[in-house]
Amino acid sequence: MLTDPQIAIAVVVVAVITFACRIAPFVLLRGRGDSALLGFLSRAMPLGVMIVLVAYTLGGMSLAPSTWLPAVGGIGATAGLHLWRRSIGLSLIGGTGVYVALSLLLT
């Protein structure tokens, strides 16, 4: 079992690694804002990431409504809220809320 100092050191190491991973793209891409490749990626990546997330979420679902209905409801709420308000925060919170509510109601 880990002692308290070991746990504290582990938390600090993980925090430093997480911070480095978050800041690395900004440091590495500084001064390259006019790149054609970066322009393409900035337009294509959001849609690509969303497609991968939806496929991952819906993959492996069974036919029982308690498994697929929360996911489909959350995806629908996220898409609907984003199309309505174009707010990432609202879409994220609203879609997650619908997913959690349906999950709790159907279990």
Short mmCIF file of N, CA and C in Angstrom, two decimals:
data_model
loop_
_atom_site.label_atom_id
_atom_site.label_comp_id
_atom_site.label_asym_id
_atom_site.label_seq_id
_atom_site.Cartn_x
_atom_site.Cartn_y
_atom_site.Cartn_z
N MET A 1 0.84 -1.18 0.00
CA MET A 1 0.00 0.00 0.00
C MET A 1 0.89 1.24 0.00
N LEU A 2 0.44 2.25 -0.71
CA LEU A 2 1.22 3.47 -0.82
C LEU A 2 1.06 4.34 0.42
N THR A 3 2.13 5.01 0.77
CA THR A 3 2.07 5.95 1.89
C THR A 3 1.58 7.30 1.37
N ASP A 4 1.26 8.20 2.29
CA ASP A 4 0.76 9.52 1.90
C ASP A 4 1.77 10.30 1.05
N PRO A 5 3.05 10.32 1.39
CA PRO A 5 4.01 11.02 0.52
C PRO A 5 4.09 10.42 -0.88
N GLN A 6 4.01 9.10 -0.99
CA GLN A 6 4.05 8.45 -2.29
C GLN A 6 2.83 8.83 -3.13
N ILE A 7 1.68 8.89 -2.50
CA ILE A 7 0.47 9.30 -3.20
C ILE A 7 0.59 10.75 -3.67
N ALA A 8 1.11 11.62 -2.81
CA ALA A 8 1.29 13.02 -3.17
C ALA A 8 2.24 13.17 -4.35
N ILE A 9 3.34 12.41 -4.34
CA ILE A 9 4.30 12.46 -5.45
C ILE A 9 3.64 11.96 -6.73
N ALA A 10 2.87 10.90 -6.64
CA ALA A 10 2.19 10.36 -7.82
C ALA A 10 1.21 11.38 -8.39
N VAL A 11 0.48 12.06 -7.53
CA VAL A 11 -0.47 13.08 -8.00
C VAL A 11 0.27 14.23 -8.69
N VAL A 12 1.37 14.66 -8.12
CA VAL A 12 2.15 15.74 -8.73
C VAL A 12 2.70 15.31 -10.09
N VAL A 13 3.24 14.10 -10.18
CA VAL A 13 3.78 13.61 -11.45
C VAL A 13 2.68 13.53 -12.50
N VAL A 14 1.53 13.01 -12.15
CA VAL A 14 0.41 12.92 -13.10
C VAL A 14 -0.06 14.31 -13.51
N ALA A 15 -0.11 15.24 -12.58
CA ALA A 15 -0.53 16.60 -12.90
C ALA A 15 0.45 17.27 -13.86
N VAL A 16 1.75 17.09 -13.63
CA VAL A 16 2.75 17.68 -14.52
C VAL A 16 2.66 17.07 -15.92
N ILE A 17 2.50 15.76 -16.01
CA ILE A 17 2.38 15.11 -17.32
C ILE A 17 1.12 15.59 -18.03
N THR A 18 0.01 15.68 -17.32
CA THR A 18 -1.23 16.16 -17.91
C THR A 18 -1.08 17.58 -18.42
N PHE A 19 -0.48 18.45 -17.62
CA PHE A 19 -0.27 19.84 -18.03
C PHE A 19 0.63 19.90 -19.26
N ALA A 20 1.68 19.10 -19.29
CA ALA A 20 2.59 19.09 -20.44
C ALA A 20 1.87 18.62 -21.71
N CYS A 21 1.01 17.62 -21.57
CA CYS A 21 0.25 17.15 -22.74
C CYS A 21 -0.74 18.19 -23.23
N ARG A 22 -1.30 18.97 -22.32
CA ARG A 22 -2.26 20.01 -22.71
C ARG A 22 -1.58 21.21 -23.36
N ILE A 23 -0.39 21.56 -22.90
CA ILE A 23 0.29 22.75 -23.40
C ILE A 23 1.13 22.45 -24.65
N ALA A 24 1.53 21.20 -24.87
CA ALA A 24 2.42 20.84 -25.98
C ALA A 24 1.90 21.29 -27.35
N PRO A 25 0.62 21.07 -27.70
CA PRO A 25 0.18 21.51 -29.03
C PRO A 25 0.33 23.01 -29.24
N PHE A 26 0.08 23.80 -28.22
CA PHE A 26 0.20 25.25 -28.36
C PHE A 26 1.66 25.67 -28.55
N VAL A 27 2.56 25.01 -27.84
CA VAL A 27 3.98 25.33 -27.96
C VAL A 27 4.51 24.87 -29.32
N LEU A 28 4.14 23.67 -29.73
CA LEU A 28 4.66 23.13 -30.99
C LEU A 28 4.09 23.84 -32.21
N LEU A 29 2.87 24.36 -32.13
CA LEU A 29 2.23 24.98 -33.29
C LEU A 29 2.35 26.50 -33.30
N ARG A 30 3.06 27.07 -32.36
CA ARG A 30 3.23 28.52 -32.31
C ARG A 30 3.94 29.00 -33.57
N GLY A 31 3.36 30.01 -34.24
CA GLY A 31 3.96 30.56 -35.44
C GLY A 31 3.62 29.83 -36.71
N ARG A 32 2.77 28.81 -36.64
CA ARG A 32 2.40 28.05 -37.83
C ARG A 32 0.92 28.21 -38.16
N GLY A 33 0.34 29.34 -37.80
CA GLY A 33 -1.10 29.56 -37.99
C GLY A 33 -1.53 29.67 -39.44
N ASP A 34 -0.62 29.97 -40.35
CA ASP A 34 -0.99 30.15 -41.75
C ASP A 34 -0.76 28.89 -42.59
N SER A 35 -0.52 27.77 -41.97
CA SER A 35 -0.28 26.51 -42.68
C SER A 35 -1.56 25.99 -43.31
N ALA A 36 -1.49 25.53 -44.54
CA ALA A 36 -2.65 24.96 -45.23
C ALA A 36 -3.13 23.68 -44.53
N LEU A 37 -2.18 22.88 -44.06
CA LEU A 37 -2.54 21.65 -43.36
C LEU A 37 -3.29 21.95 -42.07
N LEU A 38 -2.81 22.91 -41.29
CA LEU A 38 -3.50 23.27 -40.05
C LEU A 38 -4.87 23.86 -40.33
N GLY A 39 -5.01 24.63 -41.40
CA GLY A 39 -6.31 25.16 -41.79
C GLY A 39 -7.28 24.05 -42.10
N PHE A 40 -6.83 23.05 -42.86
CA PHE A 40 -7.67 21.90 -43.18
C PHE A 40 -8.07 21.14 -41.93
N LEU A 41 -7.09 20.87 -41.07
CA LEU A 41 -7.38 20.12 -39.84
C LEU A 41 -8.34 20.87 -38.92
N SER A 42 -8.22 22.19 -38.86
CA SER A 42 -9.12 22.96 -38.00
C SER A 42 -10.56 22.91 -38.51
N ARG A 43 -10.73 22.70 -39.80
CA ARG A 43 -12.09 22.57 -40.35
C ARG A 43 -12.60 21.14 -40.26
N ALA A 44 -11.74 20.15 -40.46
CA ALA A 44 -12.17 18.76 -40.56
C ALA A 44 -12.19 18.02 -39.23
N MET A 45 -11.32 18.37 -38.30
CA MET A 45 -11.20 17.61 -37.06
C MET A 45 -12.44 17.59 -36.18
N PRO A 46 -13.12 18.73 -35.97
CA PRO A 46 -14.30 18.65 -35.09
C PRO A 46 -15.34 17.65 -35.57
N LEU A 47 -15.65 17.65 -36.86
CA LEU A 47 -16.61 16.69 -37.38
C LEU A 47 -16.07 15.27 -37.28
N GLY A 48 -14.80 15.07 -37.59
CA GLY A 48 -14.20 13.74 -37.49
C GLY A 48 -14.22 13.20 -36.08
N VAL A 49 -13.90 14.04 -35.12
CA VAL A 49 -13.92 13.61 -33.72
C VAL A 49 -15.34 13.24 -33.29
N MET A 50 -16.31 14.04 -33.70
CA MET A 50 -17.70 13.74 -33.33
C MET A 50 -18.17 12.42 -33.94
N ILE A 51 -17.79 12.16 -35.17
CA ILE A 51 -18.17 10.89 -35.81
C ILE A 51 -17.56 9.71 -35.06
N VAL A 52 -16.31 9.82 -34.68
CA VAL A 52 -15.66 8.74 -33.94
C VAL A 52 -16.34 8.54 -32.58
N LEU A 53 -16.67 9.64 -31.89
CA LEU A 53 -17.32 9.53 -30.58
C LEU A 53 -18.71 8.90 -30.69
N VAL A 54 -19.47 9.28 -31.70
CA VAL A 54 -20.81 8.69 -31.89
C VAL A 54 -20.67 7.20 -32.22
N ALA A 55 -19.76 6.85 -33.11
CA ALA A 55 -19.56 5.44 -33.46
C ALA A 55 -19.14 4.63 -32.23
N TYR A 56 -18.25 5.19 -31.42
CA TYR A 56 -17.81 4.49 -30.21
C TYR A 56 -18.96 4.34 -29.21
N THR A 57 -19.76 5.39 -29.09
CA THR A 57 -20.88 5.35 -28.15
C THR A 57 -21.91 4.31 -28.56
N LEU A 58 -22.21 4.25 -29.83
CA LEU A 58 -23.26 3.34 -30.31
C LEU A 58 -22.75 1.93 -30.58
N GLY A 59 -21.45 1.76 -30.68
CA GLY A 59 -20.89 0.43 -30.92
C GLY A 59 -21.11 -0.49 -29.73
N GLY A 60 -21.48 -1.71 -29.99
CA GLY A 60 -21.66 -2.68 -28.93
C GLY A 60 -22.95 -2.55 -28.15
N MET A 61 -23.91 -1.80 -28.68
CA MET A 61 -25.20 -1.67 -28.00
C MET A 61 -26.02 -2.93 -28.21
N SER A 62 -26.79 -3.32 -27.22
CA SER A 62 -27.70 -4.44 -27.38
C SER A 62 -29.07 -3.89 -27.80
N LEU A 63 -30.00 -4.77 -28.02
CA LEU A 63 -31.33 -4.36 -28.46
C LEU A 63 -32.22 -3.88 -27.32
N ALA A 64 -31.77 -4.04 -26.09
CA ALA A 64 -32.56 -3.59 -24.94
C ALA A 64 -32.60 -2.06 -24.92
N PRO A 65 -33.80 -1.48 -24.82
CA PRO A 65 -33.90 -0.02 -24.83
C PRO A 65 -33.12 0.66 -23.71
N SER A 66 -32.90 -0.02 -22.60
CA SER A 66 -32.17 0.61 -21.50
C SER A 66 -30.70 0.83 -21.83
N THR A 67 -30.20 0.20 -22.89
CA THR A 67 -28.81 0.41 -23.28
C THR A 67 -28.68 1.44 -24.40
N TRP A 68 -29.55 1.40 -25.40
CA TRP A 68 -29.38 2.31 -26.53
C TRP A 68 -30.16 3.60 -26.41
N LEU A 69 -31.27 3.60 -25.68
CA LEU A 69 -32.08 4.81 -25.60
C LEU A 69 -31.36 5.98 -24.92
N PRO A 70 -30.66 5.79 -23.80
CA PRO A 70 -29.92 6.92 -23.22
C PRO A 70 -28.86 7.49 -24.17
N ALA A 71 -28.16 6.60 -24.87
CA ALA A 71 -27.12 7.07 -25.80
C ALA A 71 -27.72 7.85 -26.95
N VAL A 72 -28.77 7.33 -27.55
CA VAL A 72 -29.42 8.02 -28.67
C VAL A 72 -30.05 9.32 -28.19
N GLY A 73 -30.66 9.32 -27.03
CA GLY A 73 -31.23 10.54 -26.47
C GLY A 73 -30.17 11.60 -26.19
N GLY A 74 -29.05 11.18 -25.64
CA GLY A 74 -27.96 12.11 -25.36
C GLY A 74 -27.36 12.69 -26.63
N ILE A 75 -27.16 11.83 -27.63
CA ILE A 75 -26.63 12.30 -28.91
C ILE A 75 -27.61 13.26 -29.56
N GLY A 76 -28.90 12.91 -29.55
CA GLY A 76 -29.91 13.79 -30.14
C GLY A 76 -29.99 15.13 -29.43
N ALA A 77 -29.95 15.10 -28.11
CA ALA A 77 -30.01 16.35 -27.34
C ALA A 77 -28.77 17.20 -27.61
N THR A 78 -27.61 16.58 -27.67
CA THR A 78 -26.38 17.32 -27.95
C THR A 78 -26.44 17.97 -29.33
N ALA A 79 -26.84 17.20 -30.33
CA ALA A 79 -26.93 17.75 -31.69
C ALA A 79 -27.99 18.84 -31.77
N GLY A 80 -29.15 18.60 -31.17
CA GLY A 80 -30.22 19.59 -31.22
C GLY A 80 -29.85 20.89 -30.52
N LEU A 81 -29.26 20.79 -29.35
CA LEU A 81 -28.85 21.99 -28.63
C LEU A 81 -27.76 22.75 -29.38
N HIS A 82 -26.86 22.00 -30.00
CA HIS A 82 -25.79 22.69 -30.73
C HIS A 82 -26.34 23.39 -31.97
N LEU A 83 -27.24 22.75 -32.68
CA LEU A 83 -27.84 23.39 -33.86
C LEU A 83 -28.68 24.59 -33.46
N TRP A 84 -29.30 24.52 -32.28
CA TRP A 84 -30.18 25.60 -31.83
C TRP A 84 -29.39 26.82 -31.37
N ARG A 85 -28.38 26.60 -30.52
CA ARG A 85 -27.67 27.72 -29.89
C ARG A 85 -26.21 27.87 -30.29
N ARG A 86 -25.63 26.86 -30.96
CA ARG A 86 -24.21 26.90 -31.33
C ARG A 86 -23.31 27.15 -30.12
N SER A 87 -23.66 26.53 -29.02
CA SER A 87 -22.89 26.68 -27.78
C SER A 87 -22.36 25.31 -27.36
N ILE A 88 -21.04 25.19 -27.38
CA ILE A 88 -20.42 23.91 -27.02
C ILE A 88 -20.75 23.53 -25.58
N GLY A 89 -20.67 24.50 -24.67
CA GLY A 89 -20.95 24.22 -23.26
C GLY A 89 -22.38 23.76 -23.04
N LEU A 90 -23.33 24.46 -23.63
CA LEU A 90 -24.74 24.07 -23.50
C LEU A 90 -24.97 22.69 -24.09
N SER A 91 -24.39 22.43 -25.26
CA SER A 91 -24.56 21.13 -25.91
C SER A 91 -24.00 20.01 -25.04
N LEU A 92 -22.82 20.24 -24.51
CA LEU A 92 -22.15 19.24 -23.68
C LEU A 92 -22.93 18.95 -22.41
N ILE A 93 -23.31 19.99 -21.70
CA ILE A 93 -24.03 19.82 -20.44
C ILE A 93 -25.43 19.26 -20.67
N GLY A 94 -26.12 19.79 -21.68
CA GLY A 94 -27.47 19.32 -21.97
C GLY A 94 -27.50 17.87 -22.41
N GLY A 95 -26.61 17.50 -23.33
CA GLY A 95 -26.56 16.12 -23.81
C GLY A 95 -26.18 15.15 -22.70
N THR A 96 -25.22 15.54 -21.87
CA THR A 96 -24.84 14.69 -20.74
C THR A 96 -25.99 14.54 -19.76
N GLY A 97 -26.68 15.64 -19.50
CA GLY A 97 -27.83 15.59 -18.59
C GLY A 97 -28.93 14.66 -19.09
N VAL A 98 -29.24 14.74 -20.37
CA VAL A 98 -30.26 13.85 -20.95
C VAL A 98 -29.80 12.40 -20.85
N TYR A 99 -28.54 12.15 -21.17
CA TYR A 99 -28.01 10.79 -21.08
C TYR A 99 -28.11 10.24 -19.66
N VAL A 100 -27.68 11.02 -18.69
CA VAL A 100 -27.70 10.58 -17.29
C VAL A 100 -29.14 10.37 -16.82
N ALA A 101 -30.03 11.31 -17.16
CA ALA A 101 -31.43 11.20 -16.74
C ALA A 101 -32.06 9.93 -17.32
N LEU A 102 -31.86 9.70 -18.61
CA LEU A 102 -32.45 8.50 -19.22
C LEU A 102 -31.83 7.23 -18.65
N SER A 103 -30.54 7.26 -18.39
CA SER A 103 -29.89 6.09 -17.80
C SER A 103 -30.47 5.76 -16.43
N LEU A 104 -30.68 6.81 -15.62
CA LEU A 104 -31.24 6.59 -14.28
C LEU A 104 -32.70 6.15 -14.34
N LEU A 105 -33.44 6.70 -15.28
CA LEU A 105 -34.87 6.36 -15.39
C LEU A 105 -35.09 4.96 -15.92
N LEU A 106 -34.18 4.47 -16.74
CA LEU A 106 -34.39 3.16 -17.40
C LEU A 106 -33.70 2.01 -16.68
N THR A 107 -33.06 2.28 -15.55
CA THR A 107 -32.41 1.15 -14.84
C THR A 107 -33.24 0.71 -13.67
#
